Coordinates of C-alpha atoms and ligand atoms in Angstrom, one line a residue:
X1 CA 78.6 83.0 75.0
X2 CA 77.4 82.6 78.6
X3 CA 74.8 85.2 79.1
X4 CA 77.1 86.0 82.6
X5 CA 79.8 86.6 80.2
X6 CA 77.7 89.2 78.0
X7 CA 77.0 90.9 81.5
X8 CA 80.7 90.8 82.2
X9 CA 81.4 92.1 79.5
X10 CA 79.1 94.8 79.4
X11 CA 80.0 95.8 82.9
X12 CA 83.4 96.7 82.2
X13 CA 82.9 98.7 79.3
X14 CA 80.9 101.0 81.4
X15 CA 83.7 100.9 83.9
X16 CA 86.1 101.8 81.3
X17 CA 84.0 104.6 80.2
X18 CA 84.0 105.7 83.9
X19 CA 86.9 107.1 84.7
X20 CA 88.5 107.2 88.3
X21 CA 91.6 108.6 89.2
X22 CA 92.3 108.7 93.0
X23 CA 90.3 110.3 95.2
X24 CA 87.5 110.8 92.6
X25 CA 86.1 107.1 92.5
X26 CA 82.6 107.8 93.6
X27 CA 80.9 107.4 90.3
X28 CA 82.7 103.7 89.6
X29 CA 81.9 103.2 93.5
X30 CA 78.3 103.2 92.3
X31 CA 78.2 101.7 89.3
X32 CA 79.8 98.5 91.5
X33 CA 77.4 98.8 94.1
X34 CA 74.4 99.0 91.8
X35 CA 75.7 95.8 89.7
X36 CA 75.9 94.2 93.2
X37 CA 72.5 94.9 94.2
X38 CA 71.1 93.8 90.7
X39 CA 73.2 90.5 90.8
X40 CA 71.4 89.7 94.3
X41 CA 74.2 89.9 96.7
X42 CA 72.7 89.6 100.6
X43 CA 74.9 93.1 101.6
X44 CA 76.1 95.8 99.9
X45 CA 77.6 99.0 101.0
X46 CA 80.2 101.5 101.3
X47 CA 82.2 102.6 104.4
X48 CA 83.7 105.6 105.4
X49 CA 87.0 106.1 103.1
X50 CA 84.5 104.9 100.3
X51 CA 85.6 101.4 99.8
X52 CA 82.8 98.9 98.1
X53 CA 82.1 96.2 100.1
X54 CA 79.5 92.9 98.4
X55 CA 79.2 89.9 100.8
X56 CA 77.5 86.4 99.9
X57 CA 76.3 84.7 103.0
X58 CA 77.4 81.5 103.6
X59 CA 76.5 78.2 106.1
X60 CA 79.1 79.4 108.7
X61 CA 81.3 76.3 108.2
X62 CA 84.2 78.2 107.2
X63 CA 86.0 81.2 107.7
X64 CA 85.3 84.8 105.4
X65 CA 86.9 84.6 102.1
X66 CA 88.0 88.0 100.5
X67 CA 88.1 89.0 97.1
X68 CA 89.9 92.0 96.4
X69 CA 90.5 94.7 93.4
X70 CA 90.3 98.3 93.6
X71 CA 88.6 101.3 92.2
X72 CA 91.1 103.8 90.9
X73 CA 93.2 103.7 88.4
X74 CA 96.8 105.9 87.1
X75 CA 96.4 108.7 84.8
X76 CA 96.0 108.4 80.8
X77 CA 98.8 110.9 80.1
X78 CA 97.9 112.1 76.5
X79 CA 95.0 110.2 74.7
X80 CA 96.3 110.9 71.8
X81 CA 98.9 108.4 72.0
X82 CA 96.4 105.4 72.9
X83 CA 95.9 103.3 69.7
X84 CA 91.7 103.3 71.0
X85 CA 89.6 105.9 73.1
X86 CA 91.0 105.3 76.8
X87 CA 88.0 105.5 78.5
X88 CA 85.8 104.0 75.4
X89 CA 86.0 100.8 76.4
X90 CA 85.6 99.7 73.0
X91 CA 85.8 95.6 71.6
X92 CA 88.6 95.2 68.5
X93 CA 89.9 91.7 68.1
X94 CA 87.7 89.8 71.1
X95 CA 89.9 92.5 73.4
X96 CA 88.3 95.1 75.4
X97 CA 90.5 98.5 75.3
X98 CA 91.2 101.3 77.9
X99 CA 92.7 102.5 80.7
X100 CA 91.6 99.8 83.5
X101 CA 91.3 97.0 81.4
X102 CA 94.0 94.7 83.2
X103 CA 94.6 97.3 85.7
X104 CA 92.3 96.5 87.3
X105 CA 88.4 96.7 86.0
X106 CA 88.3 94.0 84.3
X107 CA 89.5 91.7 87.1
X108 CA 87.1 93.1 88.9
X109 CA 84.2 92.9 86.8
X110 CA 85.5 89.2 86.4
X111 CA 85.8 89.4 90.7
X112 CA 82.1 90.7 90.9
X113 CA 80.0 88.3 88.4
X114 CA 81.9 85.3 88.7
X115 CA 81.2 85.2 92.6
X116 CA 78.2 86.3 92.3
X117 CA 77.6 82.3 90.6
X118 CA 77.2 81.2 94.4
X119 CA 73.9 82.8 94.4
X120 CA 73.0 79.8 92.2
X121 CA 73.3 76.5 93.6
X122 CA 73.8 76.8 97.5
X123 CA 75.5 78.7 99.6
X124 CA 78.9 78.6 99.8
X125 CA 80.8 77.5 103.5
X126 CA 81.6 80.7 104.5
X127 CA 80.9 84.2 103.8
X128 CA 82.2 85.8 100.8
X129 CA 83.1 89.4 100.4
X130 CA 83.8 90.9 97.2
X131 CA 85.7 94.3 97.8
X132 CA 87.1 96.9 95.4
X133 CA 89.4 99.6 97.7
X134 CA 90.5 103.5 97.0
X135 CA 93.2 104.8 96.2
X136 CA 95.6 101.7 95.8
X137 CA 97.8 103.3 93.0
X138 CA 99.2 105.9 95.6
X139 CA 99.8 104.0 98.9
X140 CA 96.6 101.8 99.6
X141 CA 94.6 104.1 102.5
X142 CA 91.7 101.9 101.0
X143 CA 93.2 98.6 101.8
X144 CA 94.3 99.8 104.9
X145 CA 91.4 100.4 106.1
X146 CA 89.9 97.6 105.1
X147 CA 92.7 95.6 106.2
X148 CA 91.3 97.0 110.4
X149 CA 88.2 96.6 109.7
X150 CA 86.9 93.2 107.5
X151 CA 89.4 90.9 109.0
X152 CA 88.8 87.9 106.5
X153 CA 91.4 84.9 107.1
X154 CA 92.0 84.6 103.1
X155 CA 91.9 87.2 100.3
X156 CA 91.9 87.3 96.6
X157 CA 93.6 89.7 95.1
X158 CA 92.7 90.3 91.5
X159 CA 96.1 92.4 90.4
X160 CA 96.3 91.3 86.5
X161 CA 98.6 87.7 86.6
X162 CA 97.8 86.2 83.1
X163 CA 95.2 84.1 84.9
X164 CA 97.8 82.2 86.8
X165 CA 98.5 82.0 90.8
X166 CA 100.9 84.5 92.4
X167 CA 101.9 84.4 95.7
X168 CA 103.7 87.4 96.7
X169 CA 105.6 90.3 96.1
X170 CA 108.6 92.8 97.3
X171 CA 107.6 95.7 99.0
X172 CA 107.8 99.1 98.0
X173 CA 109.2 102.2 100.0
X174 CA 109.4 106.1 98.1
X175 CA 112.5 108.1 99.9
X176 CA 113.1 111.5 99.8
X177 CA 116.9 112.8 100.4
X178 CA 116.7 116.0 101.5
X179 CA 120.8 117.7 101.1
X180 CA 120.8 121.5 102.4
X181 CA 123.7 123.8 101.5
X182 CA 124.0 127.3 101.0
X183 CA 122.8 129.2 98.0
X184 CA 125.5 131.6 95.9
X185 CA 126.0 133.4 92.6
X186 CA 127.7 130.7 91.0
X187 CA 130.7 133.2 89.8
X188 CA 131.9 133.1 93.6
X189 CA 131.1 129.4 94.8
X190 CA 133.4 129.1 97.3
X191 CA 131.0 131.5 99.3
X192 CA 128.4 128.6 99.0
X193 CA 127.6 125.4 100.3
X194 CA 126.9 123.6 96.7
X195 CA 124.5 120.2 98.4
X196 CA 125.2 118.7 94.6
X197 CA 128.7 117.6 95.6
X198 CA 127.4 115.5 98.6
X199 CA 124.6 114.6 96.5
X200 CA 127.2 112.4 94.4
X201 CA 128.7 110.7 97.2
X202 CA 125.2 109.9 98.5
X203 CA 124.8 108.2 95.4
X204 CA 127.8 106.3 94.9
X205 CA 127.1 105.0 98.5
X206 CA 123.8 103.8 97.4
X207 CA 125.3 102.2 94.4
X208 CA 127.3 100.1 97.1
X209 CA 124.7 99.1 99.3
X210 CA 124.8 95.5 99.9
X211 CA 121.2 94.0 99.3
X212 CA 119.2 91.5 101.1
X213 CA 118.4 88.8 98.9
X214 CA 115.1 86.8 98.6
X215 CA 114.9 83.1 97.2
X216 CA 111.8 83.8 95.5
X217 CA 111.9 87.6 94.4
X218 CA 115.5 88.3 94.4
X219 CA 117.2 91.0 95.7
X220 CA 116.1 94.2 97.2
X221 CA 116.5 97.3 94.9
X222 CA 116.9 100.6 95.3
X223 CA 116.7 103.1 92.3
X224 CA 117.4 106.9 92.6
X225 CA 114.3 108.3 90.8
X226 CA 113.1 112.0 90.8
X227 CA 115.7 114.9 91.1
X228 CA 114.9 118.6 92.8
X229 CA 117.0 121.3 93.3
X230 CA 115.3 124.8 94.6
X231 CA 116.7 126.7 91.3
X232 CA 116.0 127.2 88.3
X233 CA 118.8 129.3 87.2
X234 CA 122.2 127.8 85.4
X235 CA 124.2 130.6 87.3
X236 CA 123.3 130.3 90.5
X237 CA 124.7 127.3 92.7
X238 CA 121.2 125.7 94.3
X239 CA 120.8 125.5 98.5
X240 CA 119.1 122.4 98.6
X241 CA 118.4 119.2 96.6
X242 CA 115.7 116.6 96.9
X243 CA 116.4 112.7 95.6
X244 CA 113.9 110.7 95.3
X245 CA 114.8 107.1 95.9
X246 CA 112.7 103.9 95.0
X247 CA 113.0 101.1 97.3
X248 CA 111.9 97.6 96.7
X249 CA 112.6 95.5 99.4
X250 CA 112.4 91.6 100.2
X251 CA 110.2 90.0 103.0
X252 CA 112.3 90.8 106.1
X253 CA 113.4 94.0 105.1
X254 CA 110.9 97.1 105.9
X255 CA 110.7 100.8 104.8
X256 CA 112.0 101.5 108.3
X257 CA 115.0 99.2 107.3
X258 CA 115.5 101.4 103.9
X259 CA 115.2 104.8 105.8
X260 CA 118.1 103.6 108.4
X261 CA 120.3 102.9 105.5
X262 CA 120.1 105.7 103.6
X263 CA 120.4 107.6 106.8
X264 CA 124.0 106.0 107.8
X265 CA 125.0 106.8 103.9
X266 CA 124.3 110.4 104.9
X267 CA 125.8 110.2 108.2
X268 CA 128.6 109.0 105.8
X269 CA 128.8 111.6 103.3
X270 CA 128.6 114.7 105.9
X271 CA 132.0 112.9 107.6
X272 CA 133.5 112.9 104.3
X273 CA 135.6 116.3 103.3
X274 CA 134.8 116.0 99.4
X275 CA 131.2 117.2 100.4
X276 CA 131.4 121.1 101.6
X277 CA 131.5 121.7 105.6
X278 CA 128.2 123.0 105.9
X279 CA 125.9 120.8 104.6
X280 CA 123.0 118.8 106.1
X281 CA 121.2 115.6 105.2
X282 CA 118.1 114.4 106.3
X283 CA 115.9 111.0 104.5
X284 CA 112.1 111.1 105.3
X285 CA 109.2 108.7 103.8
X286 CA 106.6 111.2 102.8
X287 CA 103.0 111.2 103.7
X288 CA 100.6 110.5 101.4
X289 CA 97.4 112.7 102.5
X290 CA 94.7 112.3 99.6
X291 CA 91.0 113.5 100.4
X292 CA 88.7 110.5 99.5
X293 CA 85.9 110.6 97.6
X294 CA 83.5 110.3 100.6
X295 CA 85.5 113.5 102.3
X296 CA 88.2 111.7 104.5
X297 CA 91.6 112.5 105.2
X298 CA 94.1 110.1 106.7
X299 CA 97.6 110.5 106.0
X300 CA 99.7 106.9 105.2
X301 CA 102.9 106.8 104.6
X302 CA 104.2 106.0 101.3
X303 CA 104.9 102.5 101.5
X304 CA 103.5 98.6 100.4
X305 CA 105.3 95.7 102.9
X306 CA 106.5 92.8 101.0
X307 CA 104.8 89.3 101.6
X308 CA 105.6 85.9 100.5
X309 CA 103.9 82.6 101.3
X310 CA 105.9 79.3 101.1
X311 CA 105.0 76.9 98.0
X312 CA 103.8 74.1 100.9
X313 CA 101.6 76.7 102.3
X314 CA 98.3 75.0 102.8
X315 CA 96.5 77.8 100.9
X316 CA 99.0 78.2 98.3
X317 CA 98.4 74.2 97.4
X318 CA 94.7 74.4 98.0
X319 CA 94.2 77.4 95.4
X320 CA 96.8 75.6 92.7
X321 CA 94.9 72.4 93.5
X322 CA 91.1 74.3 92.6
X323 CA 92.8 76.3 89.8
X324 CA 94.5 73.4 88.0
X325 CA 90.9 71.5 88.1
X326 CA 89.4 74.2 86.2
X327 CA 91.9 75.5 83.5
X328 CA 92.5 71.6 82.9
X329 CA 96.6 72.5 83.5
X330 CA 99.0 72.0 86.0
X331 CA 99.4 75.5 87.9
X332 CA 102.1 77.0 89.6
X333 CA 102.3 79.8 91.4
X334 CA 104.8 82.9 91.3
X335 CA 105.3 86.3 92.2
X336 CA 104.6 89.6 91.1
X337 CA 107.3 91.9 90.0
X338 CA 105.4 94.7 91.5
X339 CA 103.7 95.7 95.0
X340 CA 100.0 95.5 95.4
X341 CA 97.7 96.0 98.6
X342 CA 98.2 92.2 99.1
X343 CA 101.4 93.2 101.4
X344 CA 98.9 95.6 103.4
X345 CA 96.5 92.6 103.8
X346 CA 99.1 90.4 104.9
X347 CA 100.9 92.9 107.6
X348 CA 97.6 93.2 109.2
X349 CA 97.8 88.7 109.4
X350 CA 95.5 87.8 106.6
X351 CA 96.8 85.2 103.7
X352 CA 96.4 87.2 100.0
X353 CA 96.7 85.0 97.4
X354 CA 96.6 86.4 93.9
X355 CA 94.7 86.2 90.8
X356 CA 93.8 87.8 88.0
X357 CA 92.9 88.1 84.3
X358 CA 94.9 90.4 81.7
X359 CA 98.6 90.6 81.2
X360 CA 99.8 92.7 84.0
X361 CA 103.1 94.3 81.6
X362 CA 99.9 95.9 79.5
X363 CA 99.1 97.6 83.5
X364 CA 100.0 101.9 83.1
X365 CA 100.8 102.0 79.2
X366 CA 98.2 102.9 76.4
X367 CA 97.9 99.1 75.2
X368 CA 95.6 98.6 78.0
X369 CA 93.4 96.0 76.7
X370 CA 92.2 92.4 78.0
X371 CA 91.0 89.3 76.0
X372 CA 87.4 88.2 76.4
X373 CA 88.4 84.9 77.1
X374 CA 90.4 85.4 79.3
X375 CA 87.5 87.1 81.2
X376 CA 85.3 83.8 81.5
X377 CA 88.6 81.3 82.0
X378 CA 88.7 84.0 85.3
X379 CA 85.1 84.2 86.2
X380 CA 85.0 80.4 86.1
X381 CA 88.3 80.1 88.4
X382 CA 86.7 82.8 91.3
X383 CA 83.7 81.0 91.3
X384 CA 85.7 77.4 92.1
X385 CA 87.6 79.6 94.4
X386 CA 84.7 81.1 95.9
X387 CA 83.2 77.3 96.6
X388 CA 86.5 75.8 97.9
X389 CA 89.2 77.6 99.0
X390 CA 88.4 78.5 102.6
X391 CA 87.2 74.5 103.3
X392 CA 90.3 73.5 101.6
X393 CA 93.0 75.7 102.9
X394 CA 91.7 74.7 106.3
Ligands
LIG401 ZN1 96.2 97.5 90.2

């Protein structure tokens, strides 16, 4: 075993072991920066929402190259029901187990050391930045702010992808449907305004919605989710109702798009006399307003735009071109089936590519683990990608 492979290795169990939900990734922040530091890299440091930033300098022959991961991670739900500790990190198998471990750690620790290779052997054409964000499992302030503020032409984003190329996503948009009625005793309804009954005509109009469709990721979705009312007694007939609705939507289609069509399903509904005279309707995208770690607030709404990149374009071929050399097989790249902070890097005109180690259906469950192998298979690909991409995208 490479003795870069042992460190890899070793750095990700102490990630695992360091838990960091959202808005409380300081200590993983520092364990990254720390790593950094010891590995050599010319600049290190944290900005203000708390996002980890490592740069390699390079000859200034091409443009910055981003690699991207982030620092939080979903909740374990009861460890009880994880086959190994979920934040012990521990090796069965030649897999590394815990929460993290795909999603996304260990593509980071794979991010971290395996660029950190330039620092042997010449620098590399252009800068390099190695970045892991906050907060991306609940709306990507992180990213965001990353995405103003380190405007690299090309980034790598380390999502779990089996190792293979991916090169983009649908976007994701969370609804709420807000119906308002009029509360009663439920013995004497007719004195009410019951919002349930234009809360089913709501729905079957969002079972007809006609759907943008995308040649490489399909349609766009929408899924009625969570379900509200303000009571919790059986007699009484509720006063308001709040749907949540998931929204995935193609390239071309934005949350704005999503909002205006459930809001002409509503205007729909209140026209219709099935649902009681009385009853309002409003659809809003709620804020997401998480304190960081380093003490900032800064309210996002809860949406990730959809990107795609074309199969000719010139960074798509170059990175199939750099990964097919090194894995010794012909690669082809795909799409995710879920949204990452890639969509927030390419709203704000940068290219994300993706790439990552770990089976990405392991991501959120308690089988979280990731093969060791596939750990230096992706160490060896960031380094090539590191070297090459940004000349031969160009
Ligand atoms: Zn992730």
């Amino acid at each position: 075993m490479s003795d870069d492979l042992q460190r890899c290795i070793d750095l990700l169990q102490q990630m695992i072991r360091t838990p960091s939900l959202p808005g409380q990734e300081g200590e993983m922040a520092k364990l990254v920066v720390n790593e950094m530091r010891d590995l050599g890299y010319d600049e290190v440091r944290v900005d203000e929402v708390g996002n980890v930033l490592g740069r390699i300098e390079g000859r200034g022959e091409a443009p910055d190259l981003m690699f991207n991961t982030h620092l939080d991670h979903v909740d374990v739900g009861d460890p009880a029901g994880w086959p190994h500790p979920p934040f012990g990190g521990e090796i069965h198998d030649d897999r590394i187990w815990g929460r993290g471990a795909v999603d996304i750690k260990g593509p980071m620790a794979a991010q971290v050391i395996g660029v950190a290779r330039l620092l042997q052997g010449g620098k590399p054409p252009g800068d390099v930045w190695v970045t892991a964000v906050v907060q991306e499992e609940i709306g990507g302030v992180g990213a965001r702010h990353l995405a103003e503020s380190l405007p690299a032409s090309i980034v790598v984003v380390g999502e779990p992808s089996r190792n293979t190329l991916r090169r983009g996503h649908r976007g994701r948009t969370e609804l709420v449907v807000h119906i308002k009625g009029r509360s009663v005793h439920a013995s004497v309804p007719e004195k009410g305004v019951n919002p349930l009954y234009a809360l089913g005509l709501f729905l079957e109009g969002l079972g007809n919605l006609e759907m943008p469709e995308d040649a490489d990721l399909g349609p766009s979705t929408v899924a009625p989710t969570l379900l509200r009312t303000d009571q919790s007694s059986a007699n009484v007939v509720p006063g308001e109702v709040w749907q949540t609705c998931d929204w995935r939507n193609v390239p071309g289609q934005s949350g704005d798009d999503a909002q205006r069509l459930l809001a002409a399903i509503a205007e729909r509904v209140l026209a219709d006399p099935r649902a009681c005279a009385g009853t309002e309707i409003s659809v809003s995208v709620p804020e997401v307003d998480w304190r960081t770690y380093t003490g900032v607030h800064r309210p996002i709404p809860g949406a990730h735009p959809a990107y795609i990149l074309p199969t000719d374009h010139p960074v798509v071929v170059a990175a199939e071109a750099i990964c097919s050399a090194v894995l010794k097989t012909e690669q082809k790249s795909r799409v995710w089936q879920f949204a990452t902070d890639g969509g927030h890097y390419a709203a704000a005109g940068m290219v994300p590519i993706g790439f990552g180690p770990g089976n990405e259906f392991l991501a959120h469950t308690v089988d979280e683990h990731i093969e060791i192998p596939a750990l230096a298979e992706a160490m060896a690909v960031n380094e090539a990608l590191a070297r090459r991409l940004a000349v031969e995208a160009s």
